[in-house]
Short mmCIF file of C-alpha atoms and ligand atoms in Angstrom, two decimals:
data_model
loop_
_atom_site.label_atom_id
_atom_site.label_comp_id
_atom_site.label_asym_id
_atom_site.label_seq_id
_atom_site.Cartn_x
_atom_site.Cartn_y
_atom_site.Cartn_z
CA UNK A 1 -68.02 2.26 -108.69
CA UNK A 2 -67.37 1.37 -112.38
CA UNK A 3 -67.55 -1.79 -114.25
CA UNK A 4 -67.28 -2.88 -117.46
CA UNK A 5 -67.42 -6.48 -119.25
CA UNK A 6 -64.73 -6.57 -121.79
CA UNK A 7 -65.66 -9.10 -123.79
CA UNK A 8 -69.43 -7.49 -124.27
CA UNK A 9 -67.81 -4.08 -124.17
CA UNK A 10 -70.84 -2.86 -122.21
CA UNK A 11 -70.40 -1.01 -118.73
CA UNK A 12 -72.01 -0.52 -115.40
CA UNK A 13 -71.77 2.16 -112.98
CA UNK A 14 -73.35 2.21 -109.19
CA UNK A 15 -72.87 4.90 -106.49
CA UNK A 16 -71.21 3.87 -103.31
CA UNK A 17 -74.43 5.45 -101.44
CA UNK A 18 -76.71 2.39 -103.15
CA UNK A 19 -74.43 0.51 -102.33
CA UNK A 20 -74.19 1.40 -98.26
CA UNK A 21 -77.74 1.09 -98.69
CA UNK A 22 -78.22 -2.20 -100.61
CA UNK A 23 -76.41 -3.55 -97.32
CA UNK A 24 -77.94 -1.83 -95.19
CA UNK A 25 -80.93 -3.40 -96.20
CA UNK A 26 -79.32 -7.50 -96.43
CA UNK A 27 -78.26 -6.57 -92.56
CA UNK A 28 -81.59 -6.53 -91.73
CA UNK A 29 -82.82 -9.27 -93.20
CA UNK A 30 -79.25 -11.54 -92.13
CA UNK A 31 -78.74 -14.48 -91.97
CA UNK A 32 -81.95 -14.97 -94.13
CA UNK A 33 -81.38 -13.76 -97.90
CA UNK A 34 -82.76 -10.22 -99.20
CA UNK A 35 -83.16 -8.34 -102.47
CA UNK A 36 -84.60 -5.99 -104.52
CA UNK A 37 -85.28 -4.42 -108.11
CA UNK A 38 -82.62 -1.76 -109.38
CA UNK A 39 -83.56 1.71 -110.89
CA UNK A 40 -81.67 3.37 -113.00
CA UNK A 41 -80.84 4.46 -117.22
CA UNK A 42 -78.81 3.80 -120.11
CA UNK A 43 -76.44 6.69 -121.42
CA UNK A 44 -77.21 7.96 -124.79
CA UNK A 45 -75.15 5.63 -127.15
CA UNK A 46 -76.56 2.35 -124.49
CA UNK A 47 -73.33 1.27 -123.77
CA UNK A 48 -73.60 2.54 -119.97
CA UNK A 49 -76.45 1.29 -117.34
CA UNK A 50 -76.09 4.09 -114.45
CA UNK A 51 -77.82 2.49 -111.34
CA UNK A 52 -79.21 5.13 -109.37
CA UNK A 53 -81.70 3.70 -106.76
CA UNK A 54 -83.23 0.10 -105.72
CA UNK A 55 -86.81 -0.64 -104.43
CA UNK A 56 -87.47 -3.02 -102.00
CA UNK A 57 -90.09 -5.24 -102.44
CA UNK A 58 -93.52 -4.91 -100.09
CA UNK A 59 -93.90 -8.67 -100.88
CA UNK A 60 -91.18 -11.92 -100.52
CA UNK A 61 -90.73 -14.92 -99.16
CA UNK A 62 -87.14 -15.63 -97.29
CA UNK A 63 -84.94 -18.07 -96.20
CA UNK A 64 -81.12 -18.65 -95.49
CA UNK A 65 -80.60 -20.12 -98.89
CA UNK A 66 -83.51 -18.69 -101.16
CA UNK A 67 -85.23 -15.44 -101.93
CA UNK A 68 -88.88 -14.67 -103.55
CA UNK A 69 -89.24 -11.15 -104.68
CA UNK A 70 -93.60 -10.66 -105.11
CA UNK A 71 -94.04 -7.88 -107.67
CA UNK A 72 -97.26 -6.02 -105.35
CA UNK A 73 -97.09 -2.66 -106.12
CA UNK A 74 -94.17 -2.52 -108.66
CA UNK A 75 -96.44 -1.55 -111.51
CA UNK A 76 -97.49 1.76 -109.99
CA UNK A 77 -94.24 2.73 -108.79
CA UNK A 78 -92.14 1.97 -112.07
CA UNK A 79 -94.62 4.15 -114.07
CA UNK A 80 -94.41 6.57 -112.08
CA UNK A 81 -90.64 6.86 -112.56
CA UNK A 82 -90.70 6.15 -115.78
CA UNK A 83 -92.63 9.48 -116.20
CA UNK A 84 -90.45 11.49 -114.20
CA UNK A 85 -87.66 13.61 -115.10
CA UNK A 86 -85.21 12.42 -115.51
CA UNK A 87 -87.20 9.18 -116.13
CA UNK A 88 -86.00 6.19 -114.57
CA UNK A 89 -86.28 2.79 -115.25
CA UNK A 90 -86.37 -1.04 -114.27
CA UNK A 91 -82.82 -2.55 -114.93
CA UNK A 92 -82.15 -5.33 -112.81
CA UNK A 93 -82.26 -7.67 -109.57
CA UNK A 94 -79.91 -7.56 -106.13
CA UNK A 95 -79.86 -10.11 -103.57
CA UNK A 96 -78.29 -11.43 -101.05
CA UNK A 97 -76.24 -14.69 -100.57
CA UNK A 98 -75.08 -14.49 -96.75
CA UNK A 99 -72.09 -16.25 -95.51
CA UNK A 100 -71.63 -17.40 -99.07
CA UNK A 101 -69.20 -16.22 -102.60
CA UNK A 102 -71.54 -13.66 -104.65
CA UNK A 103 -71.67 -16.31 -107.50
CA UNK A 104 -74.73 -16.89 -109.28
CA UNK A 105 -76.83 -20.12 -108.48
CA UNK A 106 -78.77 -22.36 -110.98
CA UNK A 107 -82.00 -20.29 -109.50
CA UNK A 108 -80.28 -17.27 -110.18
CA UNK A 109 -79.83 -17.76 -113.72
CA UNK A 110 -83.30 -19.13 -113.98
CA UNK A 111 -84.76 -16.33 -112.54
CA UNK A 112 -82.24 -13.54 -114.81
CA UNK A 113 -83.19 -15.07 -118.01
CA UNK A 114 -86.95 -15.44 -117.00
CA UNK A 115 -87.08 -11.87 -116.65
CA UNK A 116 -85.11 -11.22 -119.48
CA UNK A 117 -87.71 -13.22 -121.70
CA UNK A 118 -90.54 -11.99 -119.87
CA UNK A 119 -93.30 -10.12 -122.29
CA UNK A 120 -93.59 -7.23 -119.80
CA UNK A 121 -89.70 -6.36 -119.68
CA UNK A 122 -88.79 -4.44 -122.49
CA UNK A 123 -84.95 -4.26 -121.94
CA UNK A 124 -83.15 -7.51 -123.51
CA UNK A 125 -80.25 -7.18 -121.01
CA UNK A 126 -81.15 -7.18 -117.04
CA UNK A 127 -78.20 -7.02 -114.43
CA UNK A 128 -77.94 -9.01 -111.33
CA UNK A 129 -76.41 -7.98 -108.09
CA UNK A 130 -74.96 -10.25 -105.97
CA UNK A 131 -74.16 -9.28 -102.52
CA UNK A 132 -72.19 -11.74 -100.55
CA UNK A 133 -72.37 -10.79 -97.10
CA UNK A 134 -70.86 -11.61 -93.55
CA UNK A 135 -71.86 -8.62 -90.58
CA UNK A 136 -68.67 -7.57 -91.12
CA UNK A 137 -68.03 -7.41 -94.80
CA UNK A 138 -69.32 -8.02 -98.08
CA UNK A 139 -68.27 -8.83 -101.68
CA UNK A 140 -69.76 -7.61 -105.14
CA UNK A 141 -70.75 -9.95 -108.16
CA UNK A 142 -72.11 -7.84 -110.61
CA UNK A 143 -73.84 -9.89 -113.79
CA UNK A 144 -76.03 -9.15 -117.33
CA UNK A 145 -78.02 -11.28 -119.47
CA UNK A 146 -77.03 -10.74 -122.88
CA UNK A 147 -77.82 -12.69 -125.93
CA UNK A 148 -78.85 -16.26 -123.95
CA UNK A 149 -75.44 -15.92 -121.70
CA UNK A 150 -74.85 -14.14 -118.38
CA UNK A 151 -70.96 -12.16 -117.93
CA UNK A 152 -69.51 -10.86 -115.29
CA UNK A 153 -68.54 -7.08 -114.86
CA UNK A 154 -65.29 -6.82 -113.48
CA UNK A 155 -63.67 -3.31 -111.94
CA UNK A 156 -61.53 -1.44 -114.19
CA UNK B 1 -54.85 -2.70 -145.89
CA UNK B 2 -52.87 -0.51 -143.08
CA UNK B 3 -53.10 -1.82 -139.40
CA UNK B 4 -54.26 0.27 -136.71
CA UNK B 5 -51.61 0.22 -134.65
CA UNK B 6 -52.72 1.16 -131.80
CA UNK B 7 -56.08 -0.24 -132.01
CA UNK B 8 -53.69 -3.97 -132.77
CA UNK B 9 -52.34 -3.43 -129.07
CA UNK B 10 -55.51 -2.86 -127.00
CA UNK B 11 -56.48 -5.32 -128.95
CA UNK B 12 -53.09 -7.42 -128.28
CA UNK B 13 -53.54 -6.35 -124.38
CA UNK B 14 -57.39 -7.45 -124.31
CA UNK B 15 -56.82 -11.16 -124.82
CA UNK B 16 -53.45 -11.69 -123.12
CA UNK B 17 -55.83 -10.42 -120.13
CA UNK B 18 -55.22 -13.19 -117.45
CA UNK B 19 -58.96 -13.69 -116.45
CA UNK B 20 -59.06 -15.32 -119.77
CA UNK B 21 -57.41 -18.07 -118.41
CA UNK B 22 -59.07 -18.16 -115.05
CA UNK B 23 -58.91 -21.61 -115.44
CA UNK B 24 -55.23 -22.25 -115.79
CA UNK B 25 -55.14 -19.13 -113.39
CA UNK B 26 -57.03 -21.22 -110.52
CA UNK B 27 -54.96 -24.52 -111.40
CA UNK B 28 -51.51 -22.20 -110.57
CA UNK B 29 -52.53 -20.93 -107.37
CA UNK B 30 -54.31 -23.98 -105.84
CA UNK B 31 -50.67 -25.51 -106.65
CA UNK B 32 -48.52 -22.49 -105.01
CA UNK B 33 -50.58 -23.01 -101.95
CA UNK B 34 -50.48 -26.92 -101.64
CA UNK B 35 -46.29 -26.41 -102.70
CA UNK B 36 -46.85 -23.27 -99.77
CA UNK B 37 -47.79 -25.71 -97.54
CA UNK B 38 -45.90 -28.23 -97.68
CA UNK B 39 -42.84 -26.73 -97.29
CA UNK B 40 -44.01 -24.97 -94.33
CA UNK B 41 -45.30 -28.71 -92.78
CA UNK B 42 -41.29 -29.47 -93.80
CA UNK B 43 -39.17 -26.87 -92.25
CA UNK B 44 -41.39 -25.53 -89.71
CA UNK B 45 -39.67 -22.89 -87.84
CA UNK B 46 -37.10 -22.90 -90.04
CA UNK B 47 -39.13 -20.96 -92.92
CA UNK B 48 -41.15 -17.82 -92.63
CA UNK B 49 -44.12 -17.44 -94.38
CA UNK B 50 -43.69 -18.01 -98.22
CA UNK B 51 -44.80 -15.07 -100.58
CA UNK B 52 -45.33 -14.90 -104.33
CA UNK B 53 -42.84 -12.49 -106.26
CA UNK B 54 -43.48 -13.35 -109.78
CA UNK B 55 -44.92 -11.00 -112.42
CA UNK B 56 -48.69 -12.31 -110.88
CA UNK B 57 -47.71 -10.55 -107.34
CA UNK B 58 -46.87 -7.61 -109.80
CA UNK B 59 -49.91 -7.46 -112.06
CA UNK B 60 -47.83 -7.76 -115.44
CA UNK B 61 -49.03 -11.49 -115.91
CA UNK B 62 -49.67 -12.12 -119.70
CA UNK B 63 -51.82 -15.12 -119.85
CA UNK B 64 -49.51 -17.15 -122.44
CA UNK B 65 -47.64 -18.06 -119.87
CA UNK B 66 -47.32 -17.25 -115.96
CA UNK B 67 -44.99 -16.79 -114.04
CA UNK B 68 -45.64 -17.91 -110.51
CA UNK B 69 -42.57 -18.04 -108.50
CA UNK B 70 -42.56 -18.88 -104.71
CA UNK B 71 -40.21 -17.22 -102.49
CA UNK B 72 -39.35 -19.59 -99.58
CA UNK B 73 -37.24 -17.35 -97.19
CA UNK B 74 -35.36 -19.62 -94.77
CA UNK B 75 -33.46 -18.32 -91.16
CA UNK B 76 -30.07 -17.81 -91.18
CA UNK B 77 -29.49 -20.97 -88.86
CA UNK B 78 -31.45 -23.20 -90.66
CA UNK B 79 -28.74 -23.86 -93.04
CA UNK B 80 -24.89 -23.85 -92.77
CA UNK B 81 -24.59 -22.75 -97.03
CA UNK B 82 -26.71 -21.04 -99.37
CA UNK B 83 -25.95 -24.54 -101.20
CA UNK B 84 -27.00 -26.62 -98.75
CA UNK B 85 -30.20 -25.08 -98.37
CA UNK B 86 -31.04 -25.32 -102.47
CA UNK B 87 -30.09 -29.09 -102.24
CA UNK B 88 -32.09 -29.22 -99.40
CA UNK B 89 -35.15 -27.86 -101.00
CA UNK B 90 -34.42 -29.60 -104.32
CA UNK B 91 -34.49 -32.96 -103.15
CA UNK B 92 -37.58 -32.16 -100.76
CA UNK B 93 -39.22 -31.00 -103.78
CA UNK B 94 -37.95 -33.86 -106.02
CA UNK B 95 -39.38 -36.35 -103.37
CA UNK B 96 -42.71 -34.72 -103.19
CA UNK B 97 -43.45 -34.08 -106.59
CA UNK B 98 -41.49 -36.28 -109.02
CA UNK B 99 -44.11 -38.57 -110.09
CA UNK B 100 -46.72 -35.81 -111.00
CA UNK B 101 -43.88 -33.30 -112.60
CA UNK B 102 -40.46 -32.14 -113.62
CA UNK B 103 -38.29 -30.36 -111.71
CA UNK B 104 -35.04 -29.40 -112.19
CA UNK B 105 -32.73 -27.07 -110.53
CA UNK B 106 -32.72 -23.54 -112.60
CA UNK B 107 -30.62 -20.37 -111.93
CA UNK B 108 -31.64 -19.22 -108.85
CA UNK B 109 -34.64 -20.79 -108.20
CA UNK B 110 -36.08 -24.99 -108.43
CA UNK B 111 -38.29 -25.40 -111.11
CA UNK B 112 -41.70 -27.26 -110.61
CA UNK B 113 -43.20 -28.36 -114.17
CA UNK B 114 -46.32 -30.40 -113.55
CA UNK B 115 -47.44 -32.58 -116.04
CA UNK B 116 -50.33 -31.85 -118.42
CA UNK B 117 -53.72 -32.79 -116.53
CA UNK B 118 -56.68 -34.18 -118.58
CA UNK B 119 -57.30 -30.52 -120.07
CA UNK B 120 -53.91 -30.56 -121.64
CA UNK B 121 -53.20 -27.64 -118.99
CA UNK B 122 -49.85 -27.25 -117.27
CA UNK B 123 -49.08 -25.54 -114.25
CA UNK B 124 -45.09 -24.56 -113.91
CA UNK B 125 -43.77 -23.12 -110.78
CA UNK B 126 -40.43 -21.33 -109.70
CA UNK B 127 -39.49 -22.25 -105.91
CA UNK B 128 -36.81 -19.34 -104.91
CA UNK B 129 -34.90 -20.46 -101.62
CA UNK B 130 -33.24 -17.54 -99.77
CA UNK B 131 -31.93 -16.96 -96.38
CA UNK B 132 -31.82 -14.22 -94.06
CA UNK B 133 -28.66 -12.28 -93.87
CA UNK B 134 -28.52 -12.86 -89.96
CA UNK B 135 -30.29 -14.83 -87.61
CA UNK B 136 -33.94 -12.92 -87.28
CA UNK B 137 -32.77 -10.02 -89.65
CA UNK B 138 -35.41 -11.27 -92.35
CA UNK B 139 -38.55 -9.58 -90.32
CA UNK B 140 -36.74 -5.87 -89.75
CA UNK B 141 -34.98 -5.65 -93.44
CA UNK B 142 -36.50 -8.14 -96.04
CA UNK B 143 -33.30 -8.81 -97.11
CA UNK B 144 -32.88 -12.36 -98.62
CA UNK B 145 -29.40 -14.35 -99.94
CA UNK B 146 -29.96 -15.96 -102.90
CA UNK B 147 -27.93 -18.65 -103.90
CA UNK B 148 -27.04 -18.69 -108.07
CA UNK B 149 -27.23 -22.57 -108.91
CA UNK B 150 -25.73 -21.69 -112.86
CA UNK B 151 -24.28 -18.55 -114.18
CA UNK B 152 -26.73 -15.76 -113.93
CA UNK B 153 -25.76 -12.96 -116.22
CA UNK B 154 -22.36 -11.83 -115.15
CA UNK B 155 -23.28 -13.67 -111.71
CA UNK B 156 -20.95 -16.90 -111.58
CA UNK B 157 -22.30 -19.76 -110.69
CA UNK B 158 -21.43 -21.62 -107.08
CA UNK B 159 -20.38 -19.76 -104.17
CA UNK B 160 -21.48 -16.19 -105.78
CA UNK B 161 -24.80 -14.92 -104.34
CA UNK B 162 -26.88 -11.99 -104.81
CA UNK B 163 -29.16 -10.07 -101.89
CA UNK B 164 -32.38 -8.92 -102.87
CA UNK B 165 -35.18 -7.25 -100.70
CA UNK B 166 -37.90 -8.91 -103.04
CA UNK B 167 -40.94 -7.34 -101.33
CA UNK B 168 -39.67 -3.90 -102.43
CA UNK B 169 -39.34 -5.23 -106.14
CA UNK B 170 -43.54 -6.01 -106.22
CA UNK B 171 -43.54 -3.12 -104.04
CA UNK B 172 -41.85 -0.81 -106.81
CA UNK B 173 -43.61 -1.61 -109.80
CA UNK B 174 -46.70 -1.46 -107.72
CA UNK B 175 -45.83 2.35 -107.08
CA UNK B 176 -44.89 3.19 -110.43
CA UNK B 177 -48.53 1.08 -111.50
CA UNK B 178 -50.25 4.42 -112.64
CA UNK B 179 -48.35 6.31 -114.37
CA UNK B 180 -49.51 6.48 -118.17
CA UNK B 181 -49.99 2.87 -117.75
CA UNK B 182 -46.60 1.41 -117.45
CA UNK B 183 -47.57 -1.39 -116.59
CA UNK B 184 -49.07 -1.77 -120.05
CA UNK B 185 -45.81 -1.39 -121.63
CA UNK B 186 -44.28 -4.14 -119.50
CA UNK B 187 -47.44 -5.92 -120.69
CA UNK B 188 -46.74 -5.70 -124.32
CA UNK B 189 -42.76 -6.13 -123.92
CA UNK B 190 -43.75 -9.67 -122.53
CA UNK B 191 -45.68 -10.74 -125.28
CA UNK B 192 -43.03 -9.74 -127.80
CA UNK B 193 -40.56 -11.70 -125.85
CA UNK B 194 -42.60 -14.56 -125.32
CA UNK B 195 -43.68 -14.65 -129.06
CA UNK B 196 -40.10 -14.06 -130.54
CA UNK B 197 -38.08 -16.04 -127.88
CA UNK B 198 -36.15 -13.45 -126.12
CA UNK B 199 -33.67 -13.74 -123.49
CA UNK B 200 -34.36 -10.42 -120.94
CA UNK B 201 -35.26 -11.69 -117.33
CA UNK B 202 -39.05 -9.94 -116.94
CA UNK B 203 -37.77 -8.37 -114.45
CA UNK B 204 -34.94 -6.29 -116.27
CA UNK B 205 -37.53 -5.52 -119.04
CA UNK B 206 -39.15 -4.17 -115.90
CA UNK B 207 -36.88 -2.07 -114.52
CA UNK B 208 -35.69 -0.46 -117.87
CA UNK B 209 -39.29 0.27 -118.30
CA UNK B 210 -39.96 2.65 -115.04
CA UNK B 211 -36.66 3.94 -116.20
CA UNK B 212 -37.68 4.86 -119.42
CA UNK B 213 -40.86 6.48 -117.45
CA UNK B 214 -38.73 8.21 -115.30
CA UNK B 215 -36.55 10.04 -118.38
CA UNK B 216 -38.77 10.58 -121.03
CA UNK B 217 -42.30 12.20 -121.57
CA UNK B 218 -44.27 9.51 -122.51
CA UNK B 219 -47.33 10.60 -124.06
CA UNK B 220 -49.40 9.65 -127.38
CA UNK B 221 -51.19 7.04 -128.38
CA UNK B 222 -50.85 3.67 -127.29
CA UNK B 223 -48.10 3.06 -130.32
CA UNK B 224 -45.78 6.47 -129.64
CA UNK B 225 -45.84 5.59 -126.02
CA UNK B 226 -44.86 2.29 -126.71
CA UNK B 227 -42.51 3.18 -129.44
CA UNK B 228 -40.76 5.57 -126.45
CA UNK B 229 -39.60 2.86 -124.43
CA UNK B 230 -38.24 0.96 -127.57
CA UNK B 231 -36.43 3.56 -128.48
CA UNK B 232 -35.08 4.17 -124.88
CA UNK B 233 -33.95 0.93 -124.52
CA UNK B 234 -33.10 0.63 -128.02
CA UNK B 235 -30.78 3.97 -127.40
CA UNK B 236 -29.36 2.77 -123.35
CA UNK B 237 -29.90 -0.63 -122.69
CA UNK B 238 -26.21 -1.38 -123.41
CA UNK B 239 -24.83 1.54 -120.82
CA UNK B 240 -27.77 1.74 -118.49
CA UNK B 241 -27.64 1.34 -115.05
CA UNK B 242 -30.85 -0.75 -113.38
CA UNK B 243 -30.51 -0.97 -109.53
CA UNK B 244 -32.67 -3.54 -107.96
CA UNK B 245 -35.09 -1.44 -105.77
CA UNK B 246 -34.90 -4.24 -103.13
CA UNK B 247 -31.22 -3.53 -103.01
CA UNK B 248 -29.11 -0.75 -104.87
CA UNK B 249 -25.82 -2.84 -104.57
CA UNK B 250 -27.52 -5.50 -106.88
CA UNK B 251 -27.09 -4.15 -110.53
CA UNK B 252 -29.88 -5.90 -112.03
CA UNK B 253 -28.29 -4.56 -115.80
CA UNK B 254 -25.43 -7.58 -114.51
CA UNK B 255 -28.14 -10.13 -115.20
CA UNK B 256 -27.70 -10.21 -119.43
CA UNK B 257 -24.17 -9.85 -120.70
CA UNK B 258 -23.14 -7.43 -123.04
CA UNK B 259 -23.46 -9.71 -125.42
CA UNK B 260 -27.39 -10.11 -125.14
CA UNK B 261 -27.81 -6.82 -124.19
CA UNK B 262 -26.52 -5.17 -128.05
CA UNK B 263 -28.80 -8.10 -129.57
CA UNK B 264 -31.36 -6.72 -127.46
CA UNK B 265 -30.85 -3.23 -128.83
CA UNK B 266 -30.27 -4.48 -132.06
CA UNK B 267 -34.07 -6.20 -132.08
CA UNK B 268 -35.41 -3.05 -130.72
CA UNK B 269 -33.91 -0.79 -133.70
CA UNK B 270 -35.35 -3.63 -136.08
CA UNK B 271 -38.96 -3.64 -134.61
CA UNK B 272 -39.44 0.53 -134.66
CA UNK B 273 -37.77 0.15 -138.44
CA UNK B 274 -39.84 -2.67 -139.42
CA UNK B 275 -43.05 -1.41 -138.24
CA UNK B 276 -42.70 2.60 -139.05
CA UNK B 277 -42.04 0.74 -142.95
CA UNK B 278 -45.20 -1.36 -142.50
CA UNK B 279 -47.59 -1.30 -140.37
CA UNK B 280 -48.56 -4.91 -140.42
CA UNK B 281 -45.15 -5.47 -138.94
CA UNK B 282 -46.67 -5.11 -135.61
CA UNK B 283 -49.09 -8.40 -135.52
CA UNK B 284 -45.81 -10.26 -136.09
CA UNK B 285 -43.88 -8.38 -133.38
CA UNK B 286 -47.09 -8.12 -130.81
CA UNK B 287 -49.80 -11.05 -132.27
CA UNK B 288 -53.22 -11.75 -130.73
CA UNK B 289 -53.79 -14.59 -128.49
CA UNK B 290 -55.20 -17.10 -130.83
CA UNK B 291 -56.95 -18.53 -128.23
CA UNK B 292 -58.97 -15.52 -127.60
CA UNK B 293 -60.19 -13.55 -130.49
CA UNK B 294 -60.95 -10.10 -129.49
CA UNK B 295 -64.57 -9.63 -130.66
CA UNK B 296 -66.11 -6.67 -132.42
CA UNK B 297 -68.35 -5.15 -129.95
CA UNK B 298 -69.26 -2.09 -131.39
CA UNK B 299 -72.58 -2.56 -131.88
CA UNK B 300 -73.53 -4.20 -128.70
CA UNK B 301 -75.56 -2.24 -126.48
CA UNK B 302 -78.59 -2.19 -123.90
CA UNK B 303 -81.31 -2.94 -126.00
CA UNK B 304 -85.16 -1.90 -125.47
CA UNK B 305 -87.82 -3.69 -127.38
CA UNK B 306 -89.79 -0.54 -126.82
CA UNK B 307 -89.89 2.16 -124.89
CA UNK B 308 -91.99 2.06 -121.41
CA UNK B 309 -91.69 0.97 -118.11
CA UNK B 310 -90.56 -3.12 -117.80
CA UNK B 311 -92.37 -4.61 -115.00
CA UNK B 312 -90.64 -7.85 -113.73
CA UNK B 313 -92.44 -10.69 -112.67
CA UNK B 314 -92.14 -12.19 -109.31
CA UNK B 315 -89.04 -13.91 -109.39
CA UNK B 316 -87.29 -16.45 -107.06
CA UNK B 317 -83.31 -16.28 -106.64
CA UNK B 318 -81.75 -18.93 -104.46
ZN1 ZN C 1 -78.41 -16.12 -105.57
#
């Protein structure tokens, strides 16, 4: 799946397998909320984030309307991506809002530009994923912090 | 200073985008549906289910201005005349909504102008009335009678009608949607009427368009393939034949007189002349959305303050 922002002129792309398994994963945890951190890089020229993989956290707290992702274990795990080959990185948040529109809450923005301001982040412009998700279907909000404002990627 | 030209129509393109105007957007179709439903509450089993038709159904919306029109196809019984039934709707309509708009009886359709709301915002939609051809035709063929309030093109006004299978007009441009972007050239033909007060129905502009597809190779960059359906029409709109797709005996070329249709040639010769002299001649022809300056973003990118691994604090989402 590709998405840009036009008005940023900065682009996303996501494979429909993360996807299927980003789901996957809300199902489970439904009708409580879920989430996890994304992995993935920037093309050459930084225009493009390519999300490749997600990691689900070992440590949250849950309920229908709010979501706590712990960070146990993140350290060790991002390093050692970040040293592989290709070498991977920390680009952004997914979670679920079930029964509800994938739009971002107060909380959510809270939490996007915390992490964006955060002195161990060193990427300016984090993405949320918003799932909004029934059992039977679900619907994409795709979001980046850039420059004190959060945009919306749209399909193109 | 030479313009790009074809940088000056993505450009153009970017910010008559429609989700610019979500706003407006969201004010148009929360009044379709409440219009949508009301008329259903009014004629009951006398309607079948409304359906949008305008140039939003079709995806060549230019956010200047929308055009949202409301096909309201009526059963064959329901009315004894194709008049009857546009009174019928106009004064329903008139009753509903005439302390909170305008609306007047146009062509072939009842025109709903609401008035500005607090945001200075104004939300205009086209009712069309038809009717079946016979008594439970409508759900096997599509076909609708239309009835033409004023003169319509070489349509006479009064007991003249025209038949159109309007789901196989969205349905056509739909089909035609990828081909070297036509639907960008439909785009950009809208803003230049819109911007120099032209006469073509959107629709005609439309169907010349795919036509123009259909003869030419249209390749190039954004300018020569726009310049090739200028010249087309520029070259045929005069002696071209444009049957409706919902209908091949409705020749939708009837709809401008021969008159309009050599001024429209006339403007096209002008433009390509105008422009090939000077450049700059396009941002008159096809001008930005003031509203929405395109920004530079060039330089934009995912930024790293360094290079390592980010770790994220815990975070809480809601
Ligand atoms: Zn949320």
């Amino acid at each position: 799946m590709k998405l840009r922002n036009e008005e940023i002129g900065l682009f996303l792309e996501i494979s429909d397998d993360l996807l299927r398994t980003i789901r996957e994963s809300g199902l489970l945890h439904y009708p409580k909320e879920f989430g996890g951190i994304l992995i993935g890089n920037y093309s050459t020229d930084k225009k493009i984030v390519n999300v490749i993989d997600t990691l689900l956290p070992t440590s949250y707290k849950s309920s229908k309307f709010s979501f706590e992702r712990g960070s146990e274990g993140l350290k060790e795990q991002l390093e050692t991506l970040f040293n592989g080959a290709p070498s991977l990185i920390y680009v952004g948040e997914w979670h679920t809002h079930p029964d509800a529109q994938p739009l971002p809450s107060g909380t959510d923005i809270m939490g996007l530009t915390g992490i964006a301001k955060h002195r161990d982040v060193n990427i300016t412009s984090p993405i949320l994923l918003i799932v909004g998700l029934t059992p039977a279907s679900m619907e994409l909000g795709f979001y980046v912090y850039f420059k004190d404002k959060i945009y919306r990627y749209e399909t193109y | 200073m030479a313009t790009d030209k074809n940088k000056h129509l993505n450009d153009v393109l970017t910010s008559h985008k429609v989700s610019k105007e979500q706003d407006l957007l969201d004010k148009h179709k929360r009044k379709r549906d409440e219009i949508c439903d009301a008329l259903v509450e009014k004629y009951g089993a006398d309607i079948y289910s409304p359906f949008n038709s305008g140039s939003f159904a079709k995806n060549t919306a230019v956010n200047k201005k929308f055009d949202f029109d409301l096909m309201a196809p009526f059963k064959r019984n329901a009315f004894s005349t194709l008049e009857n039934m546009f009174n019928d709707v106009y004064d329903f309509l008139l009753e509903k909504y005439s302390s909170s708009a305008h609306v007047r009886k146009q062509k072939v359709s009842i025109g709903i102008e609401f008035f500005a709301d607090d945001k200075g915002d104004i939300v205009k939609i086209d009712v069309v009335p038809g009717r079946e051809l016979n008594q439970d035709q409508y759900k096997e063929d599509d076909k609708l009678n239309l009835y033409v309030y004023s003169q319509f093109g070489k349509l006479q006004s009064g007991s003249d009608y025209i038949r159109s299978n309007i789901k196989a007009q969205v349905q056509n441009i739909k089909d035609n949607a990828d081909r070297a972007n036509l639907r960008q050239k439909v785009r950009l033909l809208k803003v230049w009427k819109l911007y120099n007060n032209k006469t073509p129905k959107s629709f005609f502009l439309e169907l010349i368009t795919i036509k123009a597809f259909d003869k030419l190779e249209i390749s190039g960059g954004l300018w020569d393939r726009l310049k090739s359906v200028i010249e087309y029409i520029r070259d045929n709109v005069t002696t071209v034949s444009l049957p409706d797709p919902g209908n091949s005996n409705n020749e939708v070329a009837d709809s401008m007189s021969d008159y309009e249709k050599s001024a429209l040639s006339d403007d096209m010769r002008n433009m390509i002349n105008r422009i090939e002299e000077n450049s700059d001649y396009i941002k008159i022809y096809f001008p930005l959305n003031d509203k929405f300056p395109v920004e530079d973003t060039s330089n934009n990118k995912y930024d790293e303050r360094k290079v390592a691994p980010s770790i994220p604090p815990p975070t809480r989402f809601g």
